């Protein structure tokens, strides 16, 4: 296979990968007004955050985004009554962030569940191969970001 054809193949695969990723979230933005970063923030406070890391600063670090972006996301999720802030005991200036019951219910419609459902329909061998490929892609991507 010539280099140009090979490059076209990689570009086509990259395009397909990007299209799938975008389409997973497309309907949720229309239906719920939730961007991929907003979903990630909601998941963070539901699945990852502990008593020590329930702040906007921790969320920003976890998602790798700017504090201003984090503030806008948290404000949007508070306005939608999906998250709420509470004063951190003994620290009047710091606020912990918690997911509401409504936020937990919305996570049942998380677009990533659609992808998880699709993956569950693949053979175990295909799932293992896909996981290895994703890990390799992530590793190469992280290498390019650190350069």
N, CA and C atoms as an extended XYZ file, in Angstrom:
441
Properties=species:S:1:pos:R:3:atomname:S:1:resname:S:1:resid:I:1 pbc="F F F"
N         0.854       -1.179        0.000 N   UNK     1
C         0.000        0.000        0.000 CA  UNK     1
C         0.897        1.238        0.000 C   UNK     1
N         0.672        2.153       -0.928 N   UNK     2
C         1.489        3.354       -1.002 CA  UNK     2
C         1.258        4.270        0.183 C   UNK     2
N         2.262        5.161        0.392 N   UNK     3
C         2.198        6.073        1.537 CA  UNK     3
C         0.957        6.973        1.486 C   UNK     3
N         0.624        7.482        0.315 N   UNK     4
C        -0.549        8.355        0.179 CA  UNK     4
C        -1.827        7.597        0.521 C   UNK     4
N        -1.963        6.380        0.010 N   UNK     5
C        -3.147        5.566        0.306 CA  UNK     5
C        -3.208        5.270        1.791 C   UNK     5
N        -2.048        4.927        2.384 N   UNK     6
C        -2.005        4.639        3.820 CA  UNK     6
C        -2.423        5.872        4.617 C   UNK     6
N        -1.914        7.056        4.230 N   UNK     7
C        -2.287        8.290        4.915 CA  UNK     7
C        -3.781        8.565        4.783 C   UNK     7
N        -4.356        8.293        3.620 N   UNK     8
C        -5.796        8.471        3.424 CA  UNK     8
C        -6.574        7.525        4.328 C   UNK     8
N        -6.058        6.322        4.475 N   UNK     9
C        -6.712        5.344        5.359 CA  UNK     9
C        -6.706        5.849        6.799 C   UNK     9
N        -5.577        6.349        7.271 N   UNK    10
C        -5.477        6.867        8.637 CA  UNK    10
C        -6.398        8.069        8.821 C   UNK    10
N        -6.433        8.929        7.813 N   UNK    11
C        -7.300       10.108        7.889 CA  UNK    11
C        -8.766        9.687        7.940 C   UNK    11
N        -9.146        8.693        7.145 N   UNK    12
C       -10.529        8.206        7.146 CA  UNK    12
C       -10.883        7.592        8.503 C   UNK    12
N        -9.951        6.822        9.064 N   UNK    13
C       -10.201        6.223       10.379 CA  UNK    13
C       -10.313        7.302       11.450 C   UNK    13
N        -9.448        8.313       11.366 N   UNK    14
C        -9.483        9.420       12.318 CA  UNK    14
C       -10.800       10.180       12.209 C   UNK    14
N       -11.249       10.386       10.981 N   UNK    15
C       -12.512       11.073       10.746 CA  UNK    15
C       -13.681       10.282       11.337 C   UNK    15
N       -13.667        8.961       11.128 N   UNK    16
C       -14.726        8.109       11.662 CA  UNK    16
C       -14.744        8.154       13.193 C   UNK    16
N       -13.563        8.090       13.785 N   UNK    17
C       -13.438        8.135       15.243 CA  UNK    17
C       -14.000        9.448       15.789 C   UNK    17
N       -13.616       10.556       15.141 N   UNK    18
C       -14.118       11.867       15.564 CA  UNK    18
C       -15.614       11.997       15.396 C   UNK    18
N       -16.147       11.486       14.280 N   UNK    19
C       -17.590       11.561       14.023 CA  UNK    19
C       -18.380       10.790       15.069 C   UNK    19
N       -17.906        9.611       15.430 N   UNK    20
C       -18.591        8.818       16.459 CA  UNK    20
C       -18.585        9.578       17.782 C   UNK    20
N       -17.419       10.109       18.146 N   UNK    21
C       -17.313       10.840       19.412 CA  UNK    21
C       -18.255       12.043       19.443 C   UNK    21
N       -18.290       12.795       18.342 N   UNK    22
C       -19.173       13.971       18.306 CA  UNK    22
C       -20.643       13.578       18.319 C   UNK    22
N       -21.006       12.546       17.562 N   UNK    23
C       -22.421       12.179       17.453 CA  UNK    23
C       -22.978       11.625       18.757 C   UNK    23
N       -22.134       11.029       19.576 N   UNK    24
C       -22.589       10.514       20.869 CA  UNK    24
C       -23.164       11.644       21.719 C   UNK    24
N       -22.541       12.813       21.646 N   UNK    25
C       -22.965       13.939       22.483 CA  UNK    25
C       -23.943       14.881       21.797 C   UNK    25
N       -24.068       14.780       20.476 N   UNK    26
C       -24.884       15.731       19.729 CA  UNK    26
C       -26.316       15.827       20.240 C   UNK    26
N       -26.989       14.709       20.384 N   UNK    27
C       -28.383       14.736       20.842 CA  UNK    27
C       -28.504       15.223       22.277 C   UNK    27
N       -27.527       14.893       23.107 N   UNK    28
C       -27.618       15.325       24.505 CA  UNK    28
C       -27.485       16.836       24.623 C   UNK    28
N       -26.726       17.451       23.719 N   UNK    29
C       -26.627       18.913       23.751 CA  UNK    29
C       -27.965       19.525       23.377 C   UNK    29
N       -28.625       18.941       22.383 N   UNK    30
C       -29.931       19.452       21.966 CA  UNK    30
C       -30.997       19.174       23.023 C   UNK    30
N       -30.999       17.956       23.566 N   UNK    31
C       -32.047       17.550       24.510 CA  UNK    31
C       -31.857       18.120       25.917 C   UNK    31
N       -30.606       18.196       26.374 N   UNK    32
C       -30.359       18.571       27.777 CA  UNK    32
C       -29.498       19.809       27.949 C   UNK    32
N       -29.005       20.373       26.859 N   UNK    33
C       -28.128       21.539       26.963 CA  UNK    33
C       -26.836       21.219       27.682 C   UNK    33
N       -26.339       20.001       27.479 N   UNK    34
C       -25.147       19.536       28.180 CA  UNK    34
C       -24.019       19.264       27.186 C   UNK    34
N       -22.907       19.954       27.366 N   UNK    35
C       -21.723       19.720       26.546 CA  UNK    35
C       -20.975       18.497       27.079 C   UNK    35
N       -20.035       17.965       26.309 N   UNK    36
C       -19.231       16.853       26.821 CA  UNK    36
C       -18.517       17.185       28.138 C   UNK    36
N       -18.042       18.419       28.272 N   UNK    37
C       -17.364       18.812       29.519 CA  UNK    37
C       -18.348       18.877       30.690 C   UNK    37
N       -19.581       19.292       30.426 N   UNK    38
C       -20.592       19.325       31.492 CA  UNK    38
C       -20.918       17.904       31.952 C   UNK    38
N       -21.054       16.979       30.998 N   UNK    39
C       -21.287       15.580       31.371 CA  UNK    39
C       -20.113       15.048       32.193 C   UNK    39
N       -18.898       15.394       31.769 N   UNK    40
C       -17.704       14.921       32.479 CA  UNK    40
C       -17.679       15.476       33.909 C   UNK    40
N       -18.078       16.726       34.072 N   UNK    41
C       -18.120       17.319       35.415 CA  UNK    41
C       -19.162       16.615       36.280 C   UNK    41
N       -20.310       16.348       35.715 N   UNK    42
C       -21.357       15.652       36.463 CA  UNK    42
C       -20.880       14.258       36.886 C   UNK    42
N       -20.250       13.562       35.947 N   UNK    43
C       -19.701       12.234       36.275 CA  UNK    43
C       -18.633       12.339       37.361 C   UNK    43
N       -17.797       13.371       37.282 N   UNK    44
C       -16.735       13.554       38.283 CA  UNK    44
C       -17.319       13.634       39.692 C   UNK    44
N       -18.327       14.476       39.881 N   UNK    45
C       -18.884       14.642       41.229 CA  UNK    45
C       -19.725       13.443       41.666 C   UNK    45
N       -20.127       12.619       40.729 N   UNK    46
C       -20.878       11.415       41.068 CA  UNK    46
C       -19.964       10.224       41.341 C   UNK    46
N       -18.912       10.070       40.527 N   UNK    47
C       -18.118        8.848       40.567 CA  UNK    47
C       -16.710        8.995       41.124 C   UNK    47
N       -16.103       10.167       41.019 N   UNK    48
C       -14.691       10.319       41.329 CA  UNK    48
C       -14.449       11.099       42.624 C   UNK    48
N       -15.159       12.194       42.781 N   UNK    49
C       -14.891       13.103       43.900 CA  UNK    49
C       -15.076       12.413       45.244 C   UNK    49
N       -14.151       12.728       46.144 N   UNK    50
C       -14.224       12.242       47.526 CA  UNK    50
C       -14.349       13.453       48.433 C   UNK    50
N       -14.358       13.237       49.719 N   UNK    51
C       -14.495       14.371       50.638 CA  UNK    51
C       -13.337       15.352       50.510 C   UNK    51
N       -12.185       14.901       50.020 N   UNK    52
C       -11.022       15.786       49.908 CA  UNK    52
C       -10.974       16.572       48.605 C   UNK    52
N       -11.680       16.152       47.577 N   UNK    53
C       -11.510       16.798       46.267 CA  UNK    53
C       -12.828       17.180       45.588 C   UNK    53
N       -13.699       17.827       46.327 N   UNK    54
C       -15.009       18.223       45.799 CA  UNK    54
C       -15.064       19.694       45.416 C   UNK    54
N       -13.966       20.249       44.948 N   UNK    55
C       -13.931       21.671       44.622 CA  UNK    55
C       -13.782       21.888       43.115 C   UNK    55
N       -14.017       23.138       42.693 N   UNK    56
C       -13.833       23.487       41.287 CA  UNK    56
C       -12.378       23.301       40.871 C   UNK    56
N       -11.450       23.625       41.784 N   UNK    57
C       -10.032       23.486       41.456 CA  UNK    57
C        -9.686       22.031       41.147 C   UNK    57
N       -10.215       21.107       41.938 N   UNK    58
C        -9.955       19.692       41.693 CA  UNK    58
C       -10.585       19.243       40.372 C   UNK    58
N       -11.785       19.720       40.103 N   UNK    59
C       -12.447       19.391       38.842 CA  UNK    59
C       -11.616       19.888       37.663 C   UNK    59
N       -11.128       21.121       37.744 N   UNK    60
C       -10.313       21.692       36.662 CA  UNK    60
C        -9.071       20.839       36.418 C   UNK    60
N        -8.416       20.440       37.481 N   UNK    61
C        -7.226       19.592       37.352 CA  UNK    61
C        -7.577       18.244       36.732 C   UNK    61
N        -8.655       17.654       37.199 N   UNK    62
C        -9.074       16.335       36.719 CA  UNK    62
C        -9.404       16.361       35.224 C   UNK    62
N       -10.126       17.400       34.800 N   UNK    63
C       -10.532       17.497       33.394 CA  UNK    63
C        -9.456       18.131       32.509 C   UNK    63
N        -8.456       18.760       33.147 N   UNK    64
C        -7.409       19.426       32.369 CA  UNK    64
C        -7.910       20.655       31.655 C   UNK    64
N        -8.779       21.426       32.337 N   UNK    65
C        -9.335       22.636       31.722 CA  UNK    65
C        -9.063       23.843       32.621 C   UNK    65
N        -9.227       25.028       32.057 N   UNK    66
C        -8.981       26.262       32.793 CA  UNK    66
C       -10.030       26.473       33.883 C   UNK    66
N        -9.626       27.198       34.907 N   UNK    67
C       -10.539       27.474       36.027 CA  UNK    67
C       -11.762       28.264       35.582 C   UNK    67
N       -11.582       29.181       34.627 N   UNK    68
C       -12.731       29.971       34.143 CA  UNK    68
C       -13.752       29.068       33.459 C   UNK    68
N       -13.273       28.116       32.675 N   UNK    69
C       -14.168       27.163       32.012 CA  UNK    69
C       -14.896       26.328       33.054 C   UNK    69
N       -14.152       25.911       34.060 N   UNK    70
C       -14.736       25.119       35.143 CA  UNK    70
C       -15.826       25.906       35.853 C   UNK    70
N       -15.574       27.172       36.115 N   UNK    71
C       -16.576       28.023       36.781 CA  UNK    71
C       -17.855       28.106       35.964 C   UNK    71
N       -17.716       28.269       34.649 N   UNK    72
C       -18.904       28.350       33.787 CA  UNK    72
C       -19.678       27.030       33.795 C   UNK    72
N       -18.959       25.920       33.748 N   UNK    73
C       -19.616       24.609       33.747 CA  UNK    73
C       -20.362       24.387       35.052 C   UNK    73
N       -19.694       24.662       36.175 N   UNK    74
C       -20.330       24.459       37.479 CA  UNK    74
C       -21.535       25.382       37.624 C   UNK    74
N       -21.409       26.637       37.169 N   UNK    75
C       -22.539       27.571       37.242 CA  UNK    75
C       -23.724       27.051       36.423 C   UNK    75
N       -23.454       26.527       35.238 N   UNK    76
C       -24.521       25.964       34.400 CA  UNK    76
C       -25.191       24.786       35.109 C   UNK    76
N       -24.385       23.897       35.682 N   UNK    77
C       -24.948       22.721       36.353 CA  UNK    77
C       -25.704       23.102       37.623 C   UNK    77
N       -25.269       24.163       38.297 N   UNK    78
C       -26.021       24.664       39.459 CA  UNK    78
C       -27.357       25.252       39.013 C   UNK    78
N       -27.325       26.024       37.923 N   UNK    79
C       -28.552       26.637       37.408 CA  UNK    79
C       -29.570       25.571       37.016 C   UNK    79
N       -29.090       24.458       36.481 N   UNK    80
C       -29.959       23.348       36.101 CA  UNK    80
C       -30.324       22.478       37.307 C   UNK    80
N       -29.825       22.864       38.477 N   UNK    81
C       -30.067       22.144       39.742 CA  UNK    81
C       -29.559       20.705       39.694 C   UNK    81
N       -28.390       20.543       39.033 N   UNK    82
C       -27.753       19.232       38.945 CA  UNK    82
C       -26.612       19.107       39.953 C   UNK    82
N       -26.071       20.261       40.367 N   UNK    83
C       -25.041       20.335       41.398 CA  UNK    83
C       -25.432       21.412       42.395 C   UNK    83
N       -24.874       21.327       43.596 N   UNK    84
C       -25.019       22.417       44.557 CA  UNK    84
C       -23.733       22.541       45.355 C   UNK    84
N       -23.518       23.743       45.887 N   UNK    85
C       -22.324       24.013       46.694 CA  UNK    85
C       -22.732       24.125       48.155 C   UNK    85
N       -21.833       23.661       49.015 N   UNK    86
C       -22.038       23.778       50.458 CA  UNK    86
C       -20.728       24.240       51.082 C   UNK    86
N       -20.845       25.083       52.111 N   UNK    87
C       -19.652       25.585       52.795 CA  UNK    87
C       -18.902       24.408       53.399 C   UNK    87
N       -17.600       24.404       53.168 N   UNK    88
C       -16.736       23.356       53.710 CA  UNK    88
C       -16.637       23.555       55.217 C   UNK    88
N       -16.923       22.528       56.012 N   UNK    89
C       -16.884       22.675       57.474 CA  UNK    89
C       -15.542       23.235       57.964 C   UNK    89
N       -15.625       24.306       58.734 N   UNK    90
C       -14.434       24.930       59.293 CA  UNK    90
C       -13.686       25.844       58.342 C   UNK    90
N       -14.153       25.979       57.117 N   UNK    91
C       -13.489       26.837       56.129 CA  UNK    91
C       -14.546       27.656       55.406 C   UNK    91
N       -14.901       28.786       55.965 N   UNK    92
C       -16.010       29.586       55.449 CA  UNK    92
C       -15.864       30.023       54.004 C   UNK    92
N       -14.626       30.114       53.502 N   UNK    93
C       -14.436       30.615       52.141 CA  UNK    93
C       -14.478       29.501       51.094 C   UNK    93
N       -14.266       28.270       51.504 N   UNK    94
C       -14.234       27.164       50.541 CA  UNK    94
C       -15.583       26.469       50.494 C   UNK    94
N       -15.928       26.019       49.297 N   UNK    95
C       -17.197       25.330       49.114 CA  UNK    95
C       -16.964       23.976       48.444 C   UNK    95
N       -17.602       22.975       49.003 N   UNK    96
C       -17.610       21.655       48.378 CA  UNK    96
C       -18.765       21.612       47.389 C   UNK    96
N       -18.621       20.781       46.379 N   UNK    97
C       -19.654       20.651       45.352 CA  UNK    97
C       -20.212       19.233       45.402 C   UNK    97
N       -21.532       19.145       45.339 N   UNK    98
C       -22.219       17.861       45.420 CA  UNK    98
C       -23.206       17.736       44.262 C   UNK    98
N       -23.452       16.513       43.865 N   UNK    99
C       -24.442       16.243       42.828 CA  UNK    99
C       -25.810       16.107       43.493 C   UNK    99
N       -26.828       16.630       42.839 N   UNK   100
C       -28.190       16.545       43.370 CA  UNK   100
C       -28.841       15.236       42.911 C   UNK   100
N       -29.999       14.966       43.471 N   UNK   101
C       -30.757       13.787       43.031 CA  UNK   101
C       -31.114       13.916       41.553 C   UNK   101
N       -31.474       15.121       41.144 N   UNK   102
C       -31.798       15.376       39.736 CA  UNK   102
C       -30.565       15.108       38.858 C   UNK   102
N       -29.378       15.473       39.346 N   UNK   103
C       -28.145       15.199       38.616 CA  UNK   103
C       -27.902       13.703       38.472 C   UNK   103
N       -28.163       12.958       39.539 N   UNK   104
C       -28.017       11.499       39.483 CA  UNK   104
C       -28.979       10.895       38.473 C   UNK   104
N       -30.204       11.402       38.446 N   UNK   105
C       -31.193       10.898       37.490 CA  UNK   105
C       -30.787       11.204       36.046 C   UNK   105
N       -30.233       12.389       35.835 N   UNK   106
C       -29.801       12.742       34.483 CA  UNK   106
C       -28.655       11.839       34.024 C   UNK   106
N       -27.803       11.416       34.939 N   UNK   107
C       -26.694       10.529       34.564 CA  UNK   107
C       -27.184        9.200       33.997 C   UNK   107
N       -28.431        8.862       34.253 N   UNK   108
C       -28.992        7.652       33.646 CA  UNK   108
C       -29.152        7.822       32.132 C   UNK   108
N       -29.058        9.079       31.658 N   UNK   109
C       -29.160        9.386       30.231 CA  UNK   109
C       -27.801        9.812       29.664 C   UNK   109
N       -26.743        9.566       30.417 N   UNK   110
C       -25.379        9.916       30.021 CA  UNK   110
C       -25.071        9.325       28.642 C   UNK   110
N       -24.640       10.159       27.698 N   UNK   111
C       -24.331        9.658       26.358 CA  UNK   111
C       -23.279        8.542       26.358 C   UNK   111
N       -22.391        8.539       27.323 N   UNK   112
C       -21.380        7.483       27.366 CA  UNK   112
C       -21.995        6.110       27.645 C   UNK   112
N       -23.187        6.090       28.226 N   UNK   113
C       -23.870        4.810       28.438 CA  UNK   113
C       -24.267        4.179       27.109 C   UNK   113
N       -24.574        5.013       26.114 N   UNK   114
C       -24.889        4.511       24.780 CA  UNK   114
C       -23.685        3.766       24.214 C   UNK   114
N       -22.525        4.375       24.323 N   UNK   115
C       -21.310        3.736       23.829 CA  UNK   115
C       -20.995        2.471       24.629 C   UNK   115
N       -21.171        2.517       25.948 N   UNK   116
C       -20.939        1.327       26.776 CA  UNK   116
C       -21.869        0.193       26.357 C   UNK   116
N       -23.114        0.531       26.038 N   UNK   117
C       -24.072       -0.475       25.583 CA  UNK   117
C       -23.637       -1.095       24.255 C   UNK   117
N       -23.159       -0.257       23.347 N   UNK   118
C       -22.674       -0.768       22.064 CA  UNK   118
C       -21.479       -1.684       22.286 C   UNK   118
N       -20.548       -1.269       23.135 N   UNK   119
C       -19.370       -2.098       23.421 CA  UNK   119
C       -19.765       -3.440       24.032 C   UNK   119
N       -20.809       -3.440       24.834 N   UNK   120
C       -21.239       -4.688       25.482 CA  UNK   120
C       -21.775       -5.698       24.469 C   UNK   120
N       -22.092       -5.236       23.267 N   UNK   121
C       -22.614       -6.129       22.237 CA  UNK   121
C       -21.514       -6.749       21.370 C   UNK   121
N       -20.269       -6.318       21.594 N   UNK   122
C       -19.144       -6.875       20.846 CA  UNK   122
C       -18.660       -8.158       21.506 C   UNK   122
N       -17.885       -8.927       20.768 N   UNK   123
C       -17.315      -10.148       21.343 CA  UNK   123
C       -16.249       -9.755       22.364 C   UNK   123
N       -15.994      -10.612       23.356 N   UNK   124
C       -14.937      -10.303       24.331 CA  UNK   124
C       -13.580      -10.044       23.661 C   UNK   124
N       -13.291      -10.789       22.615 N   UNK   125
C       -12.017      -10.592       21.905 CA  UNK   125
C       -11.958       -9.200       21.270 C   UNK   125
N       -13.062       -8.779       20.636 N   UNK   126
C       -13.108       -7.444       20.030 CA  UNK   126
C       -12.985       -6.352       21.094 C   UNK   126
N       -13.623       -6.551       22.235 N   UNK   127
C       -13.537       -5.573       23.324 CA  UNK   127
C       -12.093       -5.471       23.813 C   UNK   127
N       -11.435       -6.606       24.016 N   UNK   128
C       -10.039       -6.591       24.468 CA  UNK   128
C        -9.132       -5.896       23.455 C   UNK   128
N        -9.325       -6.194       22.177 N   UNK   129
C        -8.522       -5.553       21.130 CA  UNK   129
C        -8.785       -4.053       21.077 C   UNK   129
N       -10.053       -3.673       21.200 N   UNK   130
C       -10.411       -2.257       21.173 CA  UNK   130
C        -9.784       -1.526       22.367 C   UNK   130
N        -9.829       -2.147       23.537 N   UNK   131
C        -9.232       -1.530       24.717 CA  UNK   131
C        -7.729       -1.336       24.525 C   UNK   131
N        -7.048       -2.329       23.999 N   UNK   132
C        -5.606       -2.208       23.748 CA  UNK   132
C        -5.322       -1.085       22.755 C   UNK   132
N        -6.146       -0.997       21.723 N   UNK   133
C        -5.956        0.060       20.726 CA  UNK   133
C        -6.193        1.437       21.340 C   UNK   133
N        -7.237        1.574       22.138 N   UNK   134
C        -7.505        2.863       22.787 CA  UNK   134
C        -6.362        3.260       23.712 C   UNK   134
N        -5.853        2.304       24.463 N   UNK   135
C        -4.730        2.597       25.362 CA  UNK   135
C        -3.501        3.038       24.580 C   UNK   135
N        -3.236        2.390       23.445 N   UNK   136
C        -2.094        2.770       22.606 CA  UNK   136
C        -2.298        4.168       22.019 C   UNK   136
N        -3.518        4.452       21.553 N   UNK   137
C        -3.822        5.774       21.006 CA  UNK   137
C        -3.660        6.839       22.080 C   UNK   137
N        -4.185        6.568       23.275 N   UNK   138
C        -4.068        7.528       24.370 CA  UNK   138
C        -2.610        7.779       24.725 C   UNK   138
N        -1.824        6.718       24.780 N   UNK   139
C        -0.400        6.858       25.107 CA  UNK   139
C         0.311        7.736       24.078 C   UNK   139
N         0.068        7.473       22.790 N   UNK   140
C         0.694        8.272       21.725 CA  UNK   140
C         0.208        9.724       21.779 C   UNK   140
N        -1.060        9.901       22.066 N   UNK   141
C        -1.611       11.250       22.172 CA  UNK   141
C        -0.944       12.013       23.311 C   UNK   141
N        -0.810       11.362       24.451 N   UNK   142
C        -0.178       12.015       25.604 CA  UNK   142
C         1.286       12.336       25.327 C   UNK   142
N         1.947       11.487       24.559 N   UNK   143
C         3.333       11.760       24.165 CA  UNK   143
C         3.416       13.030       23.323 C   UNK   143
N         2.467       13.208       22.417 N   UNK   144
C         2.489       14.396       21.561 CA  UNK   144
C         2.178       15.662       22.359 C   UNK   144
N         1.381       15.526       23.402 N   UNK   145
C         1.039       16.703       24.232 CA  UNK   145
C         2.199       17.124       25.101 C   UNK   145
N         3.061       16.179       25.490 N   UNK   146
C         4.179       16.516       26.376 CA  UNK   146
C         5.380       17.058       25.609 C   UNK   146
N         5.349       16.961       24.277 N   UNK   147
C         6.471       17.473       23.463 CA  UNK   147
C         6.478       18.969       23.396 C   UNK   147
